[in-house]
Amino acid sequence: MKEETGSPGVCVAVSIDGKPVWSEGFGFADIENRVLCSAKTVMRIASISKPLTATAAAKLWEEGKLDLDAPIQKYVASFPEKTFKNKTKVKDKNEKSSEPEGQVMVSTDRKQTGTMSDRCTCRQQRDAFSLEEIYIKNHYNTVTEAISLFKDEPLLSDPGTSYLYTTYGWTLLSAVIESASSQDFLLFMKKLFKDLGMENTCAEFNDKIIHNRARFYQRNNKGHLINAPYVDNSYKWGGGGFMSTVEDLVQFGNSMLYAKQMGYVNNKETFGTPEYLPGFLRPETATELWKIVANTEGKGHRDGGYGLGWVVIPEKQDFGSCYHQLDTIFHSGSAVGASSILLIRPQNAHTKPPKGVVVAVLVNLQQVHLQKTAMAVAACFEKTEL
């Protein structure tokens, strides 16, 4: 894959049933200084930031600090009430919220409902990297300050009726998390990373020393490798502004897998013992995160849809064409100078969880498609017995 894509550096990590079995780096983290990649190399994880932020919201909901059916203004009073075709969106009190960052709690989340200027609307099908927003250089001191980028833009659709992948929506969700937790968003996430055992995961600051940080690259219109331009990701911490290692990402994947599969433990006498400790989230919460949200079918993958911060592909078997798609949960990411994917393949969990294969791949080159690569790596390990 490194040779096929011409990537300067690639980092890969794999676990089976919660046990690390492979973590390695290939190529260069820094070409100019001849610094090699390793499993400890820190890279931009881009949109894998979204599952982390979704987990934070889910945790607050479990603790009773976040009301998913409350108007967005309960948490972000400065965010204007939105209208669509001159009609204010009012939620029926009996209507169930579909997702933490969706119709109600983040009623203007552009992942689900869409707020975007006319300038962006006419070109929304273009490559994301053609949008100047991707190359923002300004620093935003708070998530509330970053909301000014889009808070006055109109909705693209009636909330809850259509799907549009967004990153700005997660900035709004970050402000909600900040309000609900009564903590600075980055401080809250720092504690979450610590609780998850992600010791090398952090928000990206250009001026801070981040040990083992890679350099980032892209190709110009002649195909030549060049340094990626300077960007400041403070406008999208929750949607694409975190950095991590493949080992940390696999740790996170296993935490989610364990939480989900603890719901399959039938012997309640063993629950809470050292062998069956509670997961980071309750099983029913993890199940909701991995449930396809209405109107997202076929998005992210032709056979799946979008959940709460995850692309979800249910198991599917077509005997006529000998096609068997395994249950798969993943999120990929593309940032300036970086590409990423975290993929989880759950397996039979009627024994001690976590059961399944988790794969993480990070690349310090822009616009490298990693979904097929991660699935191929998972396939190599899913029949391995430890």
mmCIF file of C-alpha atoms in Angstrom, residues 30 33 86 148 156 279 299 314 337 348 370 381:
data_model
loop_
_atom_site.group_PDB
_atom_site.id
_atom_site.type_symbol
_atom_site.label_atom_id
_atom_site.label_comp_id
_atom_site.label_asym_id
_atom_site.label_seq_id
_atom_site.Cartn_x
_atom_site.Cartn_y
_atom_site.Cartn_z
ATOM 1 C CA ASP A 30 9.836 13.190 8.466
ATOM 2 C CA ASN A 33 15.293 14.767 8.629
ATOM 3 C CA ASN A 86 -39.321 30.570 6.779
ATOM 4 C CA SER A 148 -18.899 32.073 14.343
ATOM 5 C CA LEU A 156 -29.884 23.174 3.586
ATOM 6 C CA GLY A 279 -17.227 -1.069 29.972
ATOM 7 C CA LYS A 299 -23.782 6.848 3.058
ATOM 8 C CA PRO A 314 -24.417 -4.760 9.021
ATOM 9 C CA GLY A 337 -1.389 16.081 4.797
ATOM 10 C CA ASN A 348 -19.087 -14.012 18.290
ATOM 11 C CA LEU A 370 -7.680 3.328 3.299
ATOM 12 C CA PHE A 381 -6.315 -11.723 11.039
#
